[in-house]
Amino acid sequence: MAWRKTERDDRFQQKKHEERLLPMPLDDKCNPLCPLFKCTRNALFVATKTYRGKTFKVAMCRLTGGECIGGECQYASCKTNALLPNGKCAKALEKKIKPLSDEELFREIEAIEDIDDKRLRR
């Protein structure tokens, strides 16, 4: 019997493509377990380790045979180009910066203009 494509298969594929990958940084550092992290040498694999009866995922490197060092590695990259040269995630830093309201921004601009006016009057 030949395989036939059904409506259910189409909906599953659409849902799969609609899922958005979100960055998962550790504080502001790049996390090798992030779905956006990519090893350009394809040496990254995820292993499960147990510690005191609890299992957790660990990113491992096939080149070194040890744990992946994440953004510090020369082969590390990000699918959204959010990896900064110092190994930090630009998406994490973006979240830390609070957006200014229009009123606050206007007050800051006025303060800068007042300082400039005082300097010109001297």
mmCIF file of N, CA and C in Angstrom:
data_model
loop_
_atom_site.group_PDB
_atom_site.id
_atom_site.type_symbol
_atom_site.label_atom_id
_atom_site.label_comp_id
_atom_site.label_asym_id
_atom_site.label_seq_id
_atom_site.Cartn_x
_atom_site.Cartn_y
_atom_site.Cartn_z
ATOM 1 N N MET A 1 0.840 -1.176 0.000
ATOM 2 C CA MET A 1 0.000 0.000 0.000
ATOM 3 C C MET A 1 0.886 1.240 0.000
ATOM 4 N N ALA A 2 0.608 2.128 -0.883
ATOM 5 C CA ALA A 2 1.400 3.347 -1.027
ATOM 6 C C ALA A 2 0.987 4.367 0.042
ATOM 7 N N TRP A 3 1.955 5.148 0.443
ATOM 8 C CA TRP A 3 1.692 6.175 1.442
ATOM 9 C C TRP A 3 1.027 7.363 0.770
ATOM 10 N N ARG A 4 -0.069 7.848 1.384
ATOM 11 C CA ARG A 4 -0.781 8.995 0.831
ATOM 12 C C ARG A 4 -0.721 10.147 1.817
ATOM 13 N N LYS A 5 -0.567 11.325 1.279
ATOM 14 C CA LYS A 5 -0.537 12.517 2.097
ATOM 15 C C LYS A 5 -1.963 12.891 2.474
ATOM 16 N N THR A 6 -2.188 13.165 3.754
ATOM 17 C CA THR A 6 -3.527 13.505 4.216
ATOM 18 C C THR A 6 -3.536 14.929 4.758
ATOM 19 N N GLU A 7 -4.736 15.424 5.068
ATOM 20 C CA GLU A 7 -4.863 16.761 5.647
ATOM 21 C C GLU A 7 -4.170 16.845 7.006
ATOM 22 N N ARG A 8 -4.216 15.753 7.740
ATOM 23 C CA ARG A 8 -3.588 15.727 9.058
ATOM 24 C C ARG A 8 -2.078 15.936 8.926
ATOM 25 N N ASP A 9 -1.464 15.324 7.936
ATOM 26 C CA ASP A 9 -0.034 15.502 7.712
ATOM 27 C C ASP A 9 0.282 16.962 7.388
ATOM 28 N N ASP A 10 -0.567 17.598 6.570
ATOM 29 C CA ASP A 10 -0.360 19.003 6.217
ATOM 30 C C ASP A 10 -0.434 19.896 7.453
ATOM 31 N N ARG A 11 -1.437 19.651 8.314
ATOM 32 C CA ARG A 11 -1.585 20.464 9.522
ATOM 33 C C ARG A 11 -0.391 20.286 10.454
ATOM 34 N N PHE A 12 0.102 19.046 10.550
ATOM 35 C CA PHE A 12 1.256 18.779 11.402
ATOM 36 C C PHE A 12 2.478 19.532 10.889
ATOM 37 N N GLN A 13 2.706 19.523 9.589
ATOM 38 C CA GLN A 13 3.847 20.225 9.008
ATOM 39 C C GLN A 13 3.728 21.733 9.218
ATOM 40 N N GLN A 14 2.516 22.281 9.059
ATOM 41 C CA GLN A 14 2.322 23.708 9.262
ATOM 42 C C GLN A 14 2.598 24.087 10.707
ATOM 43 N N LYS A 15 2.104 23.289 11.634
ATOM 44 C CA LYS A 15 2.308 23.571 13.050
ATOM 45 C C LYS A 15 3.793 23.503 13.393
ATOM 46 N N LYS A 16 4.487 22.551 12.803
ATOM 47 C CA LYS A 16 5.904 22.384 13.058
ATOM 48 C C LYS A 16 6.689 23.614 12.595
ATOM 49 N N HIS A 17 6.315 24.171 11.453
ATOM 50 C CA HIS A 17 7.006 25.347 10.936
ATOM 51 C C HIS A 17 6.609 26.617 11.672
ATOM 52 N N GLU A 18 5.427 26.640 12.274
ATOM 53 C CA GLU A 18 4.958 27.827 12.979
ATOM 54 C C GLU A 18 5.624 27.992 14.341
ATOM 55 N N GLU A 19 6.131 26.883 14.901
ATOM 56 C CA GLU A 19 6.770 26.974 16.205
ATOM 57 C C GLU A 19 7.988 27.875 16.104
ATOM 58 N N ARG A 20 8.071 28.807 17.027
ATOM 59 C CA ARG A 20 9.176 29.751 17.028
ATOM 60 C C ARG A 20 10.231 29.302 18.011
ATOM 61 N N LEU A 21 11.468 29.290 17.570
ATOM 62 C CA LEU A 21 12.549 28.918 18.462
ATOM 63 C C LEU A 21 12.946 30.126 19.303
ATOM 64 N N LEU A 22 12.975 29.951 20.605
ATOM 65 C CA LEU A 22 13.312 31.032 21.517
ATOM 66 C C LEU A 22 14.692 30.778 22.107
ATOM 67 N N PRO A 23 15.492 31.837 22.261
ATOM 68 C CA PRO A 23 16.823 31.658 22.855
ATOM 69 C C PRO A 23 16.726 31.282 24.327
ATOM 70 N N MET A 24 17.696 30.497 24.799
ATOM 71 C CA MET A 24 17.735 30.070 26.191
ATOM 72 C C MET A 24 19.114 30.377 26.788
ATOM 73 N N PRO A 25 19.466 31.639 26.960
ATOM 74 C CA PRO A 25 20.792 31.949 27.514
ATOM 75 C C PRO A 25 20.862 31.680 29.008
ATOM 76 N N LEU A 26 22.069 31.441 29.495
ATOM 77 C CA LEU A 26 22.320 31.318 30.926
ATOM 78 C C LEU A 26 22.832 32.674 31.384
ATOM 79 N N ASP A 27 22.030 33.390 32.150
ATOM 80 C CA ASP A 27 22.283 34.792 32.494
ATOM 81 C C ASP A 27 22.404 35.562 31.187
ATOM 82 N N ASP A 28 23.592 36.005 30.827
ATOM 83 C CA ASP A 28 23.745 36.671 29.536
ATOM 84 C C ASP A 28 24.696 35.898 28.622
ATOM 85 N N LYS A 29 25.161 34.742 29.065
ATOM 86 C CA LYS A 29 26.080 33.924 28.282
ATOM 87 C C LYS A 29 25.319 32.998 27.342
ATOM 88 N N CYS A 30 25.985 32.652 26.256
ATOM 89 C CA CYS A 30 25.401 31.725 25.284
ATOM 90 C C CYS A 30 25.343 30.318 25.877
ATOM 91 N N ASN A 31 24.246 29.642 25.642
ATOM 92 C CA ASN A 31 24.025 28.305 26.170
ATOM 93 C C ASN A 31 24.089 27.296 25.024
ATOM 94 N N PRO A 32 24.961 26.301 25.084
ATOM 95 C CA PRO A 32 25.027 25.329 23.989
ATOM 96 C C PRO A 32 23.781 24.442 23.877
ATOM 97 N N LEU A 33 22.912 24.437 24.883
ATOM 98 C CA LEU A 33 21.667 23.672 24.795
ATOM 99 C C LEU A 33 20.539 24.487 24.176
ATOM 100 N N CYS A 34 20.807 25.731 23.825
ATOM 101 C CA CYS A 34 19.820 26.596 23.186
ATOM 102 C C CYS A 34 19.486 26.039 21.797
ATOM 103 N N PRO A 35 18.218 26.093 21.384
ATOM 104 C CA PRO A 35 17.875 25.565 20.059
ATOM 105 C C PRO A 35 18.464 26.394 18.920
ATOM 106 N N LEU A 36 18.925 27.600 19.201
ATOM 107 C CA LEU A 36 19.519 28.450 18.175
ATOM 108 C C LEU A 36 21.029 28.286 18.070
ATOM 109 N N PHE A 37 21.652 27.592 19.019
ATOM 110 C CA PHE A 37 23.099 27.387 19.016
ATOM 111 C C PHE A 37 23.470 26.390 17.930
ATOM 112 N N LYS A 38 24.569 26.668 17.235
ATOM 113 C CA LYS A 38 25.015 25.772 16.183
ATOM 114 C C LYS A 38 26.528 25.631 16.245
ATOM 115 N N CYS A 39 26.995 24.406 16.147
ATOM 116 C CA CYS A 39 28.417 24.122 16.055
ATOM 117 C C CYS A 39 28.749 23.994 14.573
ATOM 118 N N THR A 40 29.679 24.810 14.080
ATOM 119 C CA THR A 40 29.982 24.788 12.652
ATOM 120 C C THR A 40 30.740 23.531 12.245
ATOM 121 N N ARG A 41 31.313 22.821 13.191
ATOM 122 C CA ARG A 41 32.011 21.566 12.892
ATOM 123 C C ARG A 41 31.112 20.346 13.103
ATOM 124 N N ASN A 42 29.849 20.578 13.458
ATOM 125 C CA ASN A 42 28.887 19.496 13.739
ATOM 126 C C ASN A 42 29.427 18.529 14.790
ATOM 127 N N ALA A 43 30.089 19.068 15.786
ATOM 128 C CA ALA A 43 30.672 18.237 16.836
ATOM 129 C C ALA A 43 29.829 18.233 18.102
ATOM 130 N N LEU A 44 28.737 18.950 18.117
ATOM 131 C CA LEU A 44 27.903 19.066 19.316
ATOM 132 C C LEU A 44 26.909 17.913 19.384
ATOM 133 N N PHE A 45 26.822 17.284 20.544
ATOM 134 C CA PHE A 45 25.753 16.324 20.794
ATOM 135 C C PHE A 45 25.316 16.458 22.241
ATOM 136 N N VAL A 46 24.091 16.088 22.498
ATOM 137 C CA VAL A 46 23.507 16.236 23.834
ATOM 138 C C VAL A 46 23.475 14.871 24.499
ATOM 139 N N ALA A 47 24.065 14.798 25.674
ATOM 140 C CA ALA A 47 24.085 13.564 26.454
ATOM 141 C C ALA A 47 23.311 13.783 27.742
ATOM 142 N N THR A 48 22.807 12.720 28.300
ATOM 143 C CA THR A 48 22.127 12.820 29.593
ATOM 144 C C THR A 48 23.031 12.225 30.658
ATOM 145 N N LYS A 49 23.171 12.954 31.752
ATOM 146 C CA LYS A 49 23.971 12.493 32.877
ATOM 147 C C LYS A 49 23.083 12.432 34.106
ATOM 148 N N THR A 50 23.446 11.574 35.019
ATOM 149 C CA THR A 50 22.705 11.484 36.276
ATOM 150 C C THR A 50 23.607 11.948 37.410
ATOM 151 N N TYR A 51 22.995 12.666 38.340
ATOM 152 C CA TYR A 51 23.702 13.131 39.522
ATOM 153 C C TYR A 51 22.744 13.038 40.687
ATOM 154 N N ARG A 52 23.074 12.203 41.640
ATOM 155 C CA ARG A 52 22.244 11.973 42.823
ATOM 156 C C ARG A 52 20.816 11.603 42.461
ATOM 157 N N GLY A 53 20.681 10.770 41.465
ATOM 158 C CA GLY A 53 19.368 10.268 41.075
ATOM 159 C C GLY A 53 18.593 11.156 40.123
ATOM 160 N N LYS A 54 19.136 12.324 39.781
ATOM 161 C CA LYS A 54 18.453 13.225 38.858
ATOM 162 C C LYS A 54 19.190 13.220 37.521
ATOM 163 N N THR A 55 18.420 13.229 36.447
ATOM 164 C CA THR A 55 19.032 13.264 35.121
ATOM 165 C C THR A 55 18.937 14.681 34.559
ATOM 166 N N PHE A 56 19.967 15.079 33.858
ATOM 167 C CA PHE A 56 19.969 16.376 33.203
ATOM 168 C C PHE A 56 20.763 16.280 31.910
ATOM 169 N N LYS A 57 20.481 17.228 31.003
ATOM 170 C CA LYS A 57 21.131 17.231 29.701
ATOM 171 C C LYS A 57 22.441 18.009 29.773
ATOM 172 N N VAL A 58 23.429 17.502 29.061
ATOM 173 C CA VAL A 58 24.739 18.144 29.008
ATOM 174 C C VAL A 58 25.167 18.197 27.548
ATOM 175 N N ALA A 59 25.632 19.366 27.110
ATOM 176 C CA ALA A 59 26.146 19.511 25.752
ATOM 177 C C ALA A 59 27.587 19.022 25.730
ATOM 178 N N MET A 60 27.866 18.099 24.830
ATOM 179 C CA MET A 60 29.194 17.502 24.734
ATOM 180 C C MET A 60 29.804 17.817 23.368
ATOM 181 N N CYS A 61 31.136 17.823 23.311
ATOM 182 C CA CYS A 61 31.867 18.110 22.078
ATOM 183 C C CYS A 61 32.593 16.847 21.627
ATOM 184 N N ARG A 62 32.411 16.483 20.370
ATOM 185 C CA ARG A 62 33.097 15.305 19.831
ATOM 186 C C ARG A 62 34.573 15.594 19.567
ATOM 187 N N LEU A 63 34.943 16.849 19.348
ATOM 188 C CA LEU A 63 36.335 17.185 19.062
ATOM 189 C C LEU A 63 37.211 17.045 20.291
ATOM 190 N N THR A 64 36.728 17.566 21.421
ATOM 191 C CA THR A 64 37.529 17.528 22.650
ATOM 192 C C THR A 64 37.203 16.318 23.511
ATOM 193 N N GLY A 65 36.021 15.762 23.340
ATOM 194 C CA GLY A 65 35.606 14.634 24.158
ATOM 195 C C GLY A 65 35.059 15.066 25.512
ATOM 196 N N GLY A 66 34.966 16.347 25.756
ATOM 197 C CA GLY A 66 34.464 16.876 27.026
ATOM 198 C C GLY A 66 33.209 17.692 26.825
ATOM 199 N N GLU A 67 32.882 18.475 27.848
ATOM 200 C CA GLU A 67 31.698 19.321 27.754
ATOM 201 C C GLU A 67 31.950 20.479 26.802
ATOM 202 N N CYS A 68 30.899 20.907 26.120
ATOM 203 C CA CYS A 68 30.973 22.046 25.197
ATOM 204 C C CYS A 68 31.151 23.324 26.006
ATOM 205 N N ILE A 69 32.015 24.215 25.534
ATOM 206 C CA ILE A 69 32.251 25.467 26.252
ATOM 207 C C ILE A 69 31.372 26.596 25.733
ATOM 208 N N GLY A 70 30.493 26.300 24.801
ATOM 209 C CA GLY A 70 29.496 27.259 24.337
ATOM 210 C C GLY A 70 30.070 28.367 23.493
ATOM 211 N N GLY A 71 29.709 29.600 23.811
ATOM 212 C CA GLY A 71 30.073 30.760 23.014
ATOM 213 C C GLY A 71 31.557 31.072 22.990
ATOM 214 N N GLU A 72 32.349 30.461 23.871
ATOM 215 C CA GLU A 72 33.786 30.698 23.899
ATOM 216 C C GLU A 72 34.524 29.908 22.828
ATOM 217 N N CYS A 73 33.882 28.920 22.246
ATOM 218 C CA CYS A 73 34.497 28.058 21.237
ATOM 219 C C CYS A 73 34.599 28.801 19.905
ATOM 220 N N GLN A 74 35.657 28.542 19.151
ATOM 221 C CA GLN A 74 35.835 29.213 17.865
ATOM 222 C C GLN A 74 34.851 28.704 16.818
ATOM 223 N N TYR A 75 34.247 27.546 17.032
ATOM 224 C CA TYR A 75 33.300 26.978 16.071
ATOM 225 C C TYR A 75 31.843 27.263 16.438
ATOM 226 N N ALA A 76 31.621 28.022 17.491
ATOM 227 C CA ALA A 76 30.254 28.323 17.941
ATOM 228 C C ALA A 76 29.638 29.397 17.058
ATOM 229 N N SER A 77 28.347 29.235 16.784
ATOM 230 C CA SER A 77 27.606 30.258 16.051
ATOM 231 C C SER A 77 26.142 30.187 16.475
ATOM 232 N N CYS A 78 25.373 31.163 16.026
ATOM 233 C CA CYS A 78 23.957 31.248 16.364
ATOM 234 C C CYS A 78 23.163 31.323 15.072
ATOM 235 N N LYS A 79 22.028 30.657 15.035
ATOM 236 C CA LYS A 79 21.195 30.669 13.831
ATOM 237 C C LYS A 79 20.616 32.038 13.544
ATOM 238 N N THR A 80 20.458 32.881 14.583
ATOM 239 C CA THR A 80 19.915 34.222 14.390
ATOM 240 C C THR A 80 21.000 35.293 14.494
ATOM 241 N N ASN A 81 22.271 34.884 14.474
ATOM 242 C CA ASN A 81 23.412 35.798 14.577
ATOM 243 C C ASN A 81 23.359 36.645 15.842
ATOM 244 N N ALA A 82 22.939 36.048 16.946
ATOM 245 C CA ALA A 82 22.841 36.765 18.220
ATOM 246 C C ALA A 82 24.053 36.517 19.111
ATOM 247 N N LEU A 83 25.004 35.720 18.649
ATOM 248 C CA LEU A 83 26.197 35.426 19.446
ATOM 249 C C LEU A 83 27.211 36.551 19.260
ATOM 250 N N LEU A 84 27.537 37.233 20.354
ATOM 251 C CA LEU A 84 28.500 38.322 20.313
ATOM 252 C C LEU A 84 29.919 37.773 20.434
ATOM 253 N N PRO A 85 30.939 38.532 20.025
ATOM 254 C CA PRO A 85 32.316 38.028 20.068
ATOM 255 C C PRO A 85 32.811 37.640 21.454
ATOM 256 N N ASN A 86 32.250 38.218 22.501
ATOM 257 C CA ASN A 86 32.681 37.878 23.859
ATOM 258 C C ASN A 86 31.932 36.674 24.429
ATOM 259 N N GLY A 87 31.114 35.998 23.624
ATOM 260 C CA GLY A 87 30.400 34.804 24.065
ATOM 261 C C GLY A 87 29.054 35.082 24.697
ATOM 262 N N LYS A 88 28.610 36.332 24.672
ATOM 263 C CA LYS A 88 27.314 36.675 25.254
ATOM 264 C C LYS A 88 26.226 36.614 24.193
ATOM 265 N N CYS A 89 24.993 36.460 24.656
ATOM 266 C CA CYS A 89 23.839 36.380 23.767
ATOM 267 C C CYS A 89 23.209 37.766 23.633
ATOM 268 N N ALA A 90 23.084 38.251 22.413
ATOM 269 C CA ALA A 90 22.498 39.571 22.180
ATOM 270 C C ALA A 90 21.026 39.592 22.559
ATOM 271 N N LYS A 91 20.339 38.475 22.417
ATOM 272 C CA LYS A 91 18.920 38.406 22.784
ATOM 273 C C LYS A 91 18.741 38.565 24.292
ATOM 274 N N ALA A 92 19.655 38.016 25.084
ATOM 275 C CA ALA A 92 19.569 38.143 26.537
ATOM 276 C C ALA A 92 19.845 39.576 26.957
ATOM 277 N N LEU A 93 20.824 40.210 26.324
ATOM 278 C CA LEU A 93 21.132 41.600 26.654
ATOM 279 C C LEU A 93 19.999 42.518 26.230
ATOM 280 N N GLU A 94 19.325 42.157 25.148
ATOM 281 C CA GLU A 94 18.186 42.938 24.655
ATOM 282 C C GLU A 94 17.047 42.939 25.675
ATOM 283 N N LYS A 95 16.852 41.811 26.344
ATOM 284 C CA LYS A 95 15.782 41.711 27.342
ATOM 285 C C LYS A 95 16.095 42.530 28.589
ATOM 286 N N LYS A 96 17.393 42.672 28.920
ATOM 287 C CA LYS A 96 17.775 43.407 30.128
ATOM 288 C C LYS A 96 17.540 44.903 29.988
ATOM 289 N N ILE A 97 17.655 45.415 28.770
ATOM 290 C CA ILE A 97 17.469 46.851 28.548
ATOM 291 C C ILE A 97 15.985 47.155 28.572
ATOM 292 N N LYS A 98 15.584 48.031 29.495
ATOM 293 C CA LYS A 98 14.163 48.344 29.578
ATOM 294 C C LYS A 98 13.822 49.423 28.548
ATOM 295 N N PRO A 99 12.732 49.261 27.839
ATOM 296 C CA PRO A 99 12.352 50.262 26.846
ATOM 297 C C PRO A 99 11.850 51.535 27.534
ATOM 298 N N LEU A 100 12.232 52.672 26.971
ATOM 299 C CA LEU A 100 11.804 53.951 27.534
ATOM 300 C C LEU A 100 10.477 54.365 26.926
ATOM 301 N N SER A 101 9.639 54.964 27.767
ATOM 302 C CA SER A 101 8.388 55.492 27.241
ATOM 303 C C SER A 101 8.690 56.799 26.502
ATOM 304 N N ASP A 102 7.720 57.277 25.745
ATOM 305 C CA ASP A 102 7.910 58.502 24.981
ATOM 306 C C ASP A 102 8.191 59.702 25.884
ATOM 307 N N GLU A 103 7.509 59.745 27.034
ATOM 308 C CA GLU A 103 7.702 60.864 27.965
ATOM 309 C C GLU A 103 9.116 60.864 28.541
ATOM 310 N N GLU A 104 9.609 59.696 28.946
ATOM 311 C CA GLU A 104 10.950 59.601 29.503
ATOM 312 C C GLU A 104 11.994 59.972 28.461
ATOM 313 N N LEU A 105 11.803 59.521 27.242
ATOM 314 C CA LEU A 105 12.720 59.840 26.165
ATOM 315 C C LEU A 105 12.726 61.342 25.884
ATOM 316 N N PHE A 106 11.556 61.954 25.899
ATOM 317 C CA PHE A 106 11.446 63.393 25.672
ATOM 318 C C PHE A 106 12.165 64.176 26.773
ATOM 319 N N ARG A 107 12.020 63.728 28.037
ATOM 320 C CA ARG A 107 12.700 64.392 29.154
ATOM 321 C C ARG A 107 14.220 64.306 29.005
ATOM 322 N N GLU A 108 14.710 63.150 28.583
ATOM 323 C CA GLU A 108 16.156 62.995 28.399
ATOM 324 C C GLU A 108 16.673 63.902 27.287
ATOM 325 N N ILE A 109 15.938 64.006 26.204
ATOM 326 C CA ILE A 109 16.340 64.881 25.099
ATOM 327 C C ILE A 109 16.352 66.337 25.546
ATOM 328 N N GLU A 110 15.337 66.744 26.305
ATOM 329 C CA GLU A 110 15.288 68.119 26.825
ATOM 330 C C GLU A 110 16.470 68.404 27.743
ATOM 331 N N ALA A 111 16.827 67.443 28.582
ATOM 332 C CA ALA A 111 17.957 67.631 29.499
ATOM 333 C C ALA A 111 19.254 67.807 28.710
ATOM 334 N N ILE A 112 19.435 67.043 27.671
ATOM 335 C CA ILE A 112 20.637 67.177 26.839
ATOM 336 C C ILE A 112 20.656 68.520 26.127
ATOM 337 N N GLU A 113 19.496 68.963 25.634
ATOM 338 C CA GLU A 113 19.422 70.255 24.956
ATOM 339 C C GLU A 113 19.701 71.405 25.932
ATOM 340 N N ASP A 114 19.236 71.290 27.174
ATOM 341 C CA ASP A 114 19.494 72.321 28.178
ATOM 342 C C ASP A 114 20.993 72.437 28.458
ATOM 343 N N ILE A 115 21.669 71.311 28.557
ATOM 344 C CA ILE A 115 23.110 71.304 28.796
ATOM 345 C C ILE A 115 23.837 71.973 27.624
ATOM 346 N N ASP A 116 23.412 71.660 26.399
ATOM 347 C CA ASP A 116 24.027 72.258 25.217
ATOM 348 C C ASP A 116 23.799 73.764 25.180
ATOM 349 N N ASP A 117 22.597 74.224 25.561
ATOM 350 C CA ASP A 117 22.298 75.657 25.581
ATOM 351 C C ASP A 117 23.185 76.386 26.592
ATOM 352 N N LYS A 118 23.399 75.794 27.763
ATOM 353 C CA LYS A 118 24.228 76.414 28.783
ATOM 354 C C LYS A 118 25.674 76.549 28.309
ATOM 355 N N ARG A 119 26.163 75.547 27.592
ATOM 356 C CA ARG A 119 27.536 75.596 27.089
ATOM 357 C C ARG A 119 27.687 76.674 26.017
ATOM 358 N N LEU A 120 26.671 76.848 25.179
ATOM 359 C CA LEU A 120 26.746 77.843 24.117
ATOM 360 C C LEU A 120 26.691 79.271 24.657
ATOM 361 N N ARG A 121 26.005 79.488 25.757
ATOM 362 C CA ARG A 121 25.843 80.823 26.337
ATOM 363 C C ARG A 121 27.131 81.309 27.001
ATOM 364 N N ARG A 122 28.009 80.445 27.343
ATOM 365 C CA ARG A 122 29.262 80.835 28.028
ATOM 366 C C ARG A 122 30.195 81.529 27.127
#
